[in-house]
CSV table of N, CA and C in Angstrom, one decimal:
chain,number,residue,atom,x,y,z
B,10,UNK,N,10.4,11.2,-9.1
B,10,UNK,CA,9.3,12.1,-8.8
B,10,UNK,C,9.4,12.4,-7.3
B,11,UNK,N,8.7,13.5,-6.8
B,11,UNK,CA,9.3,14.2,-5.9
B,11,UNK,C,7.3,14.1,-5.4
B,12,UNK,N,7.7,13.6,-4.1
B,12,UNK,CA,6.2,13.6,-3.4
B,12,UNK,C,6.0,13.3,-1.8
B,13,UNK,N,4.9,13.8,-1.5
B,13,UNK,CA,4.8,14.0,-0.3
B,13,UNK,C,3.3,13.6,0.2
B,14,UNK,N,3.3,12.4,0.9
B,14,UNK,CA,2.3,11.6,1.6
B,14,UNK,C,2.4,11.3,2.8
B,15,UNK,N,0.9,11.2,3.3
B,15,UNK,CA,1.4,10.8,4.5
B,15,UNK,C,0.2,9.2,4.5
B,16,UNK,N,1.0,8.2,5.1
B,16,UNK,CA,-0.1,6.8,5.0
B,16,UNK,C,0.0,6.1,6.3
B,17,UNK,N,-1.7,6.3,6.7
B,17,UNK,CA,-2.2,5.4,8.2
B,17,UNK,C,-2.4,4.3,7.4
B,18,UNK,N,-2.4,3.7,8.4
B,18,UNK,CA,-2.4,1.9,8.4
B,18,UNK,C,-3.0,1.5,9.5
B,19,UNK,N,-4.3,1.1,9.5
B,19,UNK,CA,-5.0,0.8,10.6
B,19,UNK,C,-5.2,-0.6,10.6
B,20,UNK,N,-5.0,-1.8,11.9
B,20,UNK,CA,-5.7,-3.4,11.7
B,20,UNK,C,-6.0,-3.8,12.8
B,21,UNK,N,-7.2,-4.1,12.8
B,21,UNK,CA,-8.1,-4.8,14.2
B,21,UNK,C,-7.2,-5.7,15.1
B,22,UNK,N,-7.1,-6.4,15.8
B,22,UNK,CA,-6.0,-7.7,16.6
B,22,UNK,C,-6.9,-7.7,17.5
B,23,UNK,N,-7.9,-9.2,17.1
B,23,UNK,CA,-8.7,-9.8,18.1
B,23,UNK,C,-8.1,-10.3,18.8
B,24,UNK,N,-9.1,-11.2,20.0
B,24,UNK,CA,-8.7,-11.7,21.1
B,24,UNK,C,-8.2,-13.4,20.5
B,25,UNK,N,-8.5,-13.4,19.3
B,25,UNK,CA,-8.3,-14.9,19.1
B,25,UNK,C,-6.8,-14.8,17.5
B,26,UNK,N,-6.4,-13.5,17.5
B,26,UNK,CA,-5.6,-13.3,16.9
B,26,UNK,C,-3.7,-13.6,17.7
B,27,UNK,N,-2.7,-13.4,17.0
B,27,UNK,CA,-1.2,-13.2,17.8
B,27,UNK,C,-1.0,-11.6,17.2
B,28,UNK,N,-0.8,-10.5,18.1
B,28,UNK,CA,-0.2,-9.5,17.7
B,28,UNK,C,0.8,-9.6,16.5
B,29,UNK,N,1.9,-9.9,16.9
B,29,UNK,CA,3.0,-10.0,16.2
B,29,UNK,C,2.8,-10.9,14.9
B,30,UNK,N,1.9,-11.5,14.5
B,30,UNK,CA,1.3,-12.1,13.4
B,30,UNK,C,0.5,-11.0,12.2
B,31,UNK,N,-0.2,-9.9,13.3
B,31,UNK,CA,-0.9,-9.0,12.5
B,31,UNK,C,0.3,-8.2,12.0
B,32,UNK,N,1.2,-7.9,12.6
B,32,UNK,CA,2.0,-6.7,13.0
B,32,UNK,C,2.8,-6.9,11.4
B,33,UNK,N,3.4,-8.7,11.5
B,33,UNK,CA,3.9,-9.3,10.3
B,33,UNK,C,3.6,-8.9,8.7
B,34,UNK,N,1.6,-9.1,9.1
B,34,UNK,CA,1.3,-9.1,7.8
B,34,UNK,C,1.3,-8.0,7.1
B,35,UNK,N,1.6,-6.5,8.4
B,35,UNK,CA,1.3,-4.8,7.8
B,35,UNK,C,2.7,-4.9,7.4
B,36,UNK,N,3.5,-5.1,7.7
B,36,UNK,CA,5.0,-5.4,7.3
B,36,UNK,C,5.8,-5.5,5.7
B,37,UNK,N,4.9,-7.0,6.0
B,37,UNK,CA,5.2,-7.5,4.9
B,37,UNK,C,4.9,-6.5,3.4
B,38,UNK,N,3.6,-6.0,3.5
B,38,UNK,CA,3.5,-5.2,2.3
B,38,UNK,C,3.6,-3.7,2.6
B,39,UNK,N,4.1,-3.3,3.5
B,39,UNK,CA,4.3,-1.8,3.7
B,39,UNK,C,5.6,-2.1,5.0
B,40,UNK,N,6.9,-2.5,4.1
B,40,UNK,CA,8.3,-2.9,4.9
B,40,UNK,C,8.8,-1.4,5.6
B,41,UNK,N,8.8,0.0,5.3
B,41,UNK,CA,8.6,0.9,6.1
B,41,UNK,C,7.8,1.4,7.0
B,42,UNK,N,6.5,0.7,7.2
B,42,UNK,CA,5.9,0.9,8.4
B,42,UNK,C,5.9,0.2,9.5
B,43,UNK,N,5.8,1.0,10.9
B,43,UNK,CA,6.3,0.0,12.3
B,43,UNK,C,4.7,0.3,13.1
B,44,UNK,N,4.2,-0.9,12.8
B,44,UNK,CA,2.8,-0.7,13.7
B,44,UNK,C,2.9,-0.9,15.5
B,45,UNK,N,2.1,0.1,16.0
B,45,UNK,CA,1.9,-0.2,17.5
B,45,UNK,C,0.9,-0.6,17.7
B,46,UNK,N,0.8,-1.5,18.6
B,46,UNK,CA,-0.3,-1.3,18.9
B,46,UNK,C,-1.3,-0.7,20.6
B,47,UNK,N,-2.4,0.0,19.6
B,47,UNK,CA,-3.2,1.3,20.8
B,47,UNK,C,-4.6,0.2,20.4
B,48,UNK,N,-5.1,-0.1,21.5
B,48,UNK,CA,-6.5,-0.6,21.7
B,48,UNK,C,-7.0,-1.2,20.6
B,49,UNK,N,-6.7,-2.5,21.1
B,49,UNK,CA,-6.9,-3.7,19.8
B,49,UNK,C,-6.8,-3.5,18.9
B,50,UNK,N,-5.9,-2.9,18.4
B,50,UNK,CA,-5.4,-2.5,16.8
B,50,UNK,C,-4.3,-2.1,16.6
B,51,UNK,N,-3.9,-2.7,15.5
B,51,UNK,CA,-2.3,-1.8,15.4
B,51,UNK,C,-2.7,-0.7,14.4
B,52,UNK,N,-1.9,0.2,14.3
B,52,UNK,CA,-1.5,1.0,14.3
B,52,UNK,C,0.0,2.0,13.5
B,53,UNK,N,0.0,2.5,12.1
B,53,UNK,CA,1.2,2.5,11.5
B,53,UNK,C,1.4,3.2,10.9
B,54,UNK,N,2.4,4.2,10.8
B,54,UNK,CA,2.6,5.6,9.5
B,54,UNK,C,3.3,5.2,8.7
B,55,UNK,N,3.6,5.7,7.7
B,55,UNK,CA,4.8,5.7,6.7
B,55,UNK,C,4.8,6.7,5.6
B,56,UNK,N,5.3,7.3,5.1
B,56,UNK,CA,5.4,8.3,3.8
B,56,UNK,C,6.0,7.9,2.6
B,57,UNK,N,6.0,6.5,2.3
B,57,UNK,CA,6.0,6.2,0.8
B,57,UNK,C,5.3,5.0,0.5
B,58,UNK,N,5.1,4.5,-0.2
B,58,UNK,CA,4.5,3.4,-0.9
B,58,UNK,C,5.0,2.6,-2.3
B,59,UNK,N,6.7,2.8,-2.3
B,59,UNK,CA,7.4,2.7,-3.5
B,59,UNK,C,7.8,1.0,-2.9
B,60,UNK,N,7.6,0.1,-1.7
B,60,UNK,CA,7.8,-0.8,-1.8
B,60,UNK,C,6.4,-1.7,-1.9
B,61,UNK,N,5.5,-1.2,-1.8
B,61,UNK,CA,3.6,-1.4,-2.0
B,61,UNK,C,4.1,-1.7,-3.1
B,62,UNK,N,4.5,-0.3,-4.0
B,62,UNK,CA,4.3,-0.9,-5.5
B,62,UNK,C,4.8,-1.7,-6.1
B,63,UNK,N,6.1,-1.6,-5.9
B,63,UNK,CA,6.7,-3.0,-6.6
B,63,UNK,C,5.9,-4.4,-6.2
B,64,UNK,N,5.4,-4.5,-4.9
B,64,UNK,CA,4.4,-5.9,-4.8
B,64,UNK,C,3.5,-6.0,-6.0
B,65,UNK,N,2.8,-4.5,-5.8
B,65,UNK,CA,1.8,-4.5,-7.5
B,65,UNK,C,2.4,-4.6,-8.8
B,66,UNK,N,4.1,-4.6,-8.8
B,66,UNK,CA,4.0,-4.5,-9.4
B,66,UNK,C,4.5,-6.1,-10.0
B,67,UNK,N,5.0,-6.8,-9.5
B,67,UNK,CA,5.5,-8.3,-9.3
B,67,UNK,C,4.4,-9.1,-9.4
B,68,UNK,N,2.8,-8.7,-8.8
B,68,UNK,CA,2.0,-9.6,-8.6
B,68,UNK,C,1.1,-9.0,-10.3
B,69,UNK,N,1.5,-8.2,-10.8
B,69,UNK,CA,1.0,-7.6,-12.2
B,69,UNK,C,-0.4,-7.5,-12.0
B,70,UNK,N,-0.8,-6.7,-10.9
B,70,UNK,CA,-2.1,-6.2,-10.9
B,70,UNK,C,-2.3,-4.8,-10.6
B,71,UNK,N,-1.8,-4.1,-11.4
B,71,UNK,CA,-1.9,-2.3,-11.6
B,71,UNK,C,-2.8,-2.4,-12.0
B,72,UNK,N,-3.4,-2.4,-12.9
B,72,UNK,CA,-5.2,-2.0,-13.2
B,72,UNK,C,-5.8,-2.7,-12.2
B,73,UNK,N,-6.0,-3.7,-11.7
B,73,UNK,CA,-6.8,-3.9,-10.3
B,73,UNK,C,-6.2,-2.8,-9.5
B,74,UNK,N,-5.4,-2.2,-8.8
B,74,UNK,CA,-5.2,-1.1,-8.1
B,74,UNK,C,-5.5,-0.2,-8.5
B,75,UNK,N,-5.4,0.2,-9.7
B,75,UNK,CA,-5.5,1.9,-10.1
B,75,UNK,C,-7.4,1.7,-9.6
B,76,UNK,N,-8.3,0.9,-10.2
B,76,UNK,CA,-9.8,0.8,-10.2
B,76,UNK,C,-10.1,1.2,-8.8
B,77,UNK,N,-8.8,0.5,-7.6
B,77,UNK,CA,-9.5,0.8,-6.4
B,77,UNK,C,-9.0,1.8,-6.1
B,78,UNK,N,-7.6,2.3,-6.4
B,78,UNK,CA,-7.5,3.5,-6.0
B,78,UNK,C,-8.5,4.5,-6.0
B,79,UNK,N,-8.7,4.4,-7.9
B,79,UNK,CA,-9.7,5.6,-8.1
B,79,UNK,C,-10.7,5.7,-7.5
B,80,UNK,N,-11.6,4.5,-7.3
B,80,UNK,CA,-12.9,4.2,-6.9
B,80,UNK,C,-13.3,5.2,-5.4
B,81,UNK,N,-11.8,5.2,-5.0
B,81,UNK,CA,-12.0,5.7,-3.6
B,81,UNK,C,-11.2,6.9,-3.2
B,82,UNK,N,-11.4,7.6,-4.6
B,82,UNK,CA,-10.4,9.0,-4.2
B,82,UNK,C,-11.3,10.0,-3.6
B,83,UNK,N,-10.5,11.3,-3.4
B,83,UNK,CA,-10.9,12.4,-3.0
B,83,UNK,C,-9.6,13.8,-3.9
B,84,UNK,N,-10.5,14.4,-3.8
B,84,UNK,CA,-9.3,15.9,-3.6
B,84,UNK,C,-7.8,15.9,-2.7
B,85,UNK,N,-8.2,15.0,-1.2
B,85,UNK,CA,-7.3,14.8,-0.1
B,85,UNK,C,-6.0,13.8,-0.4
B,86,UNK,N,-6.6,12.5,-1.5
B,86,UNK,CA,-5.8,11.2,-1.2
B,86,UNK,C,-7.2,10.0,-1.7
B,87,UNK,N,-6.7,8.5,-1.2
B,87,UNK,CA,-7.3,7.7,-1.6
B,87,UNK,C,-7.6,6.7,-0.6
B,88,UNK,N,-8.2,5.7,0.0
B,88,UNK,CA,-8.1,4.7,0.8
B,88,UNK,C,-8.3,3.5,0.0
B,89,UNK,N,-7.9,2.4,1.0
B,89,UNK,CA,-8.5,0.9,0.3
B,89,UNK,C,-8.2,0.3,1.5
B,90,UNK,N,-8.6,-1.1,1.2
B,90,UNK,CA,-8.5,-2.0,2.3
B,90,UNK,C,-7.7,-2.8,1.8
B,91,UNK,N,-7.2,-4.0,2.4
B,91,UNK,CA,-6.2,-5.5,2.3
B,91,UNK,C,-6.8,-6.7,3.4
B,92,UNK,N,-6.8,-7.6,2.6
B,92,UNK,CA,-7.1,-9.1,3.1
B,92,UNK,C,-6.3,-9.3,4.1
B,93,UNK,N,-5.8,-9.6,5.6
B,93,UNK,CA,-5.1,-10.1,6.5
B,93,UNK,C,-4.1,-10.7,6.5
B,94,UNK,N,-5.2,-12.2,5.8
B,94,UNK,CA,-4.0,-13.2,5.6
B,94,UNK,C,-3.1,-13.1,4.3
B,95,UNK,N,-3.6,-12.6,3.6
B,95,UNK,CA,-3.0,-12.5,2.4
B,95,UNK,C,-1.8,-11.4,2.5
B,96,UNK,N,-1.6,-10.4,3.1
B,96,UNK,CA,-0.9,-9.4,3.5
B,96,UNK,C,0.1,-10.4,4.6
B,97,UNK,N,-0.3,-11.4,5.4
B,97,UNK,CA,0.5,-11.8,6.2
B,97,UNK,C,1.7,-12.9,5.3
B,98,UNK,N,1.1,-13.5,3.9
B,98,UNK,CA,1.8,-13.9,2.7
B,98,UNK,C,2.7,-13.1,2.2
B,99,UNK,N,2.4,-11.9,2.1
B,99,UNK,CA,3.4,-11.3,1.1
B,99,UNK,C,2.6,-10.6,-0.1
B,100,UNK,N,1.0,-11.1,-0.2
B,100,UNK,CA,0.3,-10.4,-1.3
B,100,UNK,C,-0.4,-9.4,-0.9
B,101,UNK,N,-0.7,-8.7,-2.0
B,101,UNK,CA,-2.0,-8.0,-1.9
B,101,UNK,C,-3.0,-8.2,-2.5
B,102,UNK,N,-4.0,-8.7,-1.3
B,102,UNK,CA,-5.6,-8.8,-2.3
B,102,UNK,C,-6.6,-7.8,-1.5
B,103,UNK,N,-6.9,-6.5,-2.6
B,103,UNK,CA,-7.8,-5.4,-2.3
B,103,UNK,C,-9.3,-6.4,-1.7
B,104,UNK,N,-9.8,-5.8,-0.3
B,104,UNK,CA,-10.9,-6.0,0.7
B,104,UNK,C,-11.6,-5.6,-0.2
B,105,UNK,N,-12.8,-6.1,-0.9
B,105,UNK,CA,-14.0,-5.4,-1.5
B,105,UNK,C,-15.3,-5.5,-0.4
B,106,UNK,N,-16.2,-5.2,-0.6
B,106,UNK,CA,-17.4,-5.7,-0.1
B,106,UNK,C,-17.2,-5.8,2.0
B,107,UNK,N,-17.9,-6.8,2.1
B,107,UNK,CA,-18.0,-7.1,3.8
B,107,UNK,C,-16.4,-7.5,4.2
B,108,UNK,N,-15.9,-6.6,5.4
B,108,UNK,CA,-14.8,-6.9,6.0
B,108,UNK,C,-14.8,-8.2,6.4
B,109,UNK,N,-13.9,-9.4,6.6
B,109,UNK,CA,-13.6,-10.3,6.8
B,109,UNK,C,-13.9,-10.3,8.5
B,110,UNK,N,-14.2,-12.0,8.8
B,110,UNK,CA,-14.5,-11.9,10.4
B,110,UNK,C,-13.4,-11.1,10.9
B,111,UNK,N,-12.5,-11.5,10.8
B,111,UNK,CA,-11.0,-11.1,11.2
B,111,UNK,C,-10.8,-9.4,11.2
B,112,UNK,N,-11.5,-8.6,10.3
B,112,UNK,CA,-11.3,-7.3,10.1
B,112,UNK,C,-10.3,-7.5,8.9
B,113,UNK,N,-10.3,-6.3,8.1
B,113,UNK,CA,-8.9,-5.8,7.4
B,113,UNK,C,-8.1,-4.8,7.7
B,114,UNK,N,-7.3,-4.7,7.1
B,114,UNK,CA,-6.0,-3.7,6.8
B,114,UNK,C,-6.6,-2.6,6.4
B,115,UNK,N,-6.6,-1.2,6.7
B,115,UNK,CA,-7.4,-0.2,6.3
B,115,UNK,C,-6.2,0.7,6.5
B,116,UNK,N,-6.0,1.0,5.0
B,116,UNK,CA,-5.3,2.2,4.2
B,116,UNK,C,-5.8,3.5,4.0
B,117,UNK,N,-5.4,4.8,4.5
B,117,UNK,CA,-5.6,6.0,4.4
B,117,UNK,C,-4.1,6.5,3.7
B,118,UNK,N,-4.5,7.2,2.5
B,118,UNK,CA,-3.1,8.1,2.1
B,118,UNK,C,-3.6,9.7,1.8
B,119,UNK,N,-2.9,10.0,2.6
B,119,UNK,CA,-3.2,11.9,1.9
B,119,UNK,C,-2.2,12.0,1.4
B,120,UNK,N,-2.2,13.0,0.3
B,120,UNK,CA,-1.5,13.1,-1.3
B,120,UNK,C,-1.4,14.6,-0.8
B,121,UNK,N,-0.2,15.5,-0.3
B,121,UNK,CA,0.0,16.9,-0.8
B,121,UNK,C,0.5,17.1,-2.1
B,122,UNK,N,1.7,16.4,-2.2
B,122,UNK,CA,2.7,16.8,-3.6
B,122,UNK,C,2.7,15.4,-4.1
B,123,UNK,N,2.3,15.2,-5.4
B,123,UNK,CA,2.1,16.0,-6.2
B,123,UNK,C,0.3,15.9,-6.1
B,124,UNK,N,-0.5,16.1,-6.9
B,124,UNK,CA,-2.2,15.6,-7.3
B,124,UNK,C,-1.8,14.2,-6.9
B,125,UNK,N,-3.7,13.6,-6.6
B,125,UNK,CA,-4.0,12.2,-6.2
B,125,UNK,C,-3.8,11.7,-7.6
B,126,UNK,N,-4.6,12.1,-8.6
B,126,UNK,CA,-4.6,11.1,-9.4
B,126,UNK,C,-2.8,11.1,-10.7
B,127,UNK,N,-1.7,12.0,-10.4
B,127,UNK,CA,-0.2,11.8,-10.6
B,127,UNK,C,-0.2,10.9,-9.3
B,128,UNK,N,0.0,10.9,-8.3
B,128,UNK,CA,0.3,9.8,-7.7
B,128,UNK,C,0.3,8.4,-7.6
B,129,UNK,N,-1.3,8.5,-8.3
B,129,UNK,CA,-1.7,6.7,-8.2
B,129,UNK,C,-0.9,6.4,-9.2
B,130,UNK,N,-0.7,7.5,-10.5
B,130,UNK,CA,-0.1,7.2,-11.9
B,130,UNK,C,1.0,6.5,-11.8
B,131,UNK,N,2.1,7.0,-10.2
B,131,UNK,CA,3.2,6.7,-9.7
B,131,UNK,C,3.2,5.5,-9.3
B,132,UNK,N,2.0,4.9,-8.4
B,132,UNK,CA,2.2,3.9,-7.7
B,132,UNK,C,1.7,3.0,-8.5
B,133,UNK,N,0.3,3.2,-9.7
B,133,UNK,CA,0.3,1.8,-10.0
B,133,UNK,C,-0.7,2.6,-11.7
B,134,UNK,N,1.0,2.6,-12.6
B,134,UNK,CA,0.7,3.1,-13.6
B,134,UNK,C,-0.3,2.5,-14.9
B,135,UNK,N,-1.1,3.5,-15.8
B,135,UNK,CA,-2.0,2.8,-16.6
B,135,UNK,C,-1.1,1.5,-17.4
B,136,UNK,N,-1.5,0.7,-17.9
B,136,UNK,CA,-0.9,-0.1,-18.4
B,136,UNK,C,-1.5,-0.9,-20.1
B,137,UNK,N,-0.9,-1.2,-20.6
B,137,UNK,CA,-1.6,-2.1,-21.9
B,137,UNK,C,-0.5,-3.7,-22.3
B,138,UNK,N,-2.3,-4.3,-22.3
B,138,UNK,CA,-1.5,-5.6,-22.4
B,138,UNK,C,-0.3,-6.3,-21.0
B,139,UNK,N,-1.1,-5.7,-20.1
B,139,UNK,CA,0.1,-5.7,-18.4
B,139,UNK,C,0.8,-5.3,-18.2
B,140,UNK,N,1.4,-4.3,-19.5
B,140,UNK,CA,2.7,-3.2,-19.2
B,140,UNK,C,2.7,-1.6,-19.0
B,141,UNK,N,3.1,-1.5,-18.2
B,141,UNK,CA,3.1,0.0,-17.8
B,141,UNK,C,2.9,0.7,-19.1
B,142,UNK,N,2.5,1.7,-19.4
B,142,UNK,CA,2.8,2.6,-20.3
B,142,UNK,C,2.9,3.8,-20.1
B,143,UNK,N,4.3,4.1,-20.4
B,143,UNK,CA,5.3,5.2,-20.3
B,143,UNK,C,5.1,5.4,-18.6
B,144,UNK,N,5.4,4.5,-17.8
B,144,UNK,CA,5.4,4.8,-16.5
B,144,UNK,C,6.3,5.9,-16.2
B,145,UNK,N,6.1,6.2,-15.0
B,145,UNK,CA,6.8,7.3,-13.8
B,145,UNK,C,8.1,6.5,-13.6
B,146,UNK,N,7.5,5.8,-13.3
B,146,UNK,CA,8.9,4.8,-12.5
B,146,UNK,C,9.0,3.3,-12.8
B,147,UNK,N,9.6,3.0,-12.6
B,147,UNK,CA,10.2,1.3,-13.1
B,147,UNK,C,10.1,0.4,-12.0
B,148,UNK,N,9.5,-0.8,-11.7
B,148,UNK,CA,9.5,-1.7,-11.2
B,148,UNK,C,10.8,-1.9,-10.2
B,149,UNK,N,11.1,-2.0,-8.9
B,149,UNK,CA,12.1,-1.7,-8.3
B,149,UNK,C,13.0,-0.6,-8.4
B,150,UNK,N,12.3,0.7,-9.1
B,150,UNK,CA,12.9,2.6,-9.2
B,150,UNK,C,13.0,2.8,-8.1
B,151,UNK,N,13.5,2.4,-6.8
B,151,UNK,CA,13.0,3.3,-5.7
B,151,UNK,C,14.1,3.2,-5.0
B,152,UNK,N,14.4,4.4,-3.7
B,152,UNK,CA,15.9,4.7,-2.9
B,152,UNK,C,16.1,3.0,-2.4
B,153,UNK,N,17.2,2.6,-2.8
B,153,UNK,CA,18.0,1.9,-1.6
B,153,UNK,C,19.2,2.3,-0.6
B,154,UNK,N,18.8,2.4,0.8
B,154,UNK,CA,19.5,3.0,1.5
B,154,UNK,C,21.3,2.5,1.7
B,155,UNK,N,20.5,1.3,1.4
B,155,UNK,CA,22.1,0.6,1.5
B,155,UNK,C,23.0,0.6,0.1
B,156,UNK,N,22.5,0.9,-0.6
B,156,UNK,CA,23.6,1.8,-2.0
B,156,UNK,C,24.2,2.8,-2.1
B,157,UNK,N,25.5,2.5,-2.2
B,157,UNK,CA,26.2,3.7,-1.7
B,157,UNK,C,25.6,5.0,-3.1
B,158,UNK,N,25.7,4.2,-4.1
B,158,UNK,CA,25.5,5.2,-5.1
B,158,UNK,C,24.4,6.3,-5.2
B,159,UNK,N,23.7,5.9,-4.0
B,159,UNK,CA,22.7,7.4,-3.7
B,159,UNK,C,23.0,8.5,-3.1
């Protein structure tokens, strides 16, 4: 599939936090984004989410994602939030409710190409019984740069 986003990554870094701890945990689940940090927060772009998904898709919680996706679309794109520490693990667990003392992970994606709701379909397809159905793409579908065969 052929698409075009663009995704902020916003995360608080208190005075009782380590930068490079925060920096870690946006890392970990979005390994193409390089956060800076601008006034107590980092800070981070990126234009795919094909290694987001395979986390969703390893931790087998696509229908927990799609709910939040949708929950928080627009015509533009989607947002959600992420737990800290849990992003600093390697998981993703969607922020519901009251931000954590610590702040969260706050995700913006605007969707030009293709539609929001083909996109989510991409990133975190409907599924039955926990399996994708007729997904877009396959669980680790996505460019590896270091393969020559691309």
């Amino acid at each position: 599939m052929i698409y075009s986003v663009d995704v902020r990554i916003v995360a608080p870094v208190n005075d009782t936090e380590v930068t490079d701890r925060v920096a870690d945990a946006v890392r970990n689940v979005f390994p193409d984004a390089e956060p800076t940090h601008e006034d107590g927060r980092l800070v981070a772009e990126t234009h795919t989410l094909d290694a987001f998904s395979d986390v969703l898709h390893e931790q087998e919680i696509l229908d927990t994602a799609r709910r939040v996706f949708l929950r928080k679309s627009t015509a533009d794109g989607f947002s959600f939030a992420l737990k800290k520490q849990a992003a600093f693990e390697g998981t993703v667990n969607f922020a519901v409710g009251d931000p954590d003392e610590l702040g969260d992970i706050d995700v913006e994606v605007r969707v030009r190409e293709p539609d929001v709701e083909s996109f989510i379909d991409y990133v975190a397809p409907e599924t039955d019984d926990g399996r994708p159905v007729d997904p877009v793409r396959e669980y680790g579908d996505r460019f590896d740069p270091e393969d020559g065969a691309y």
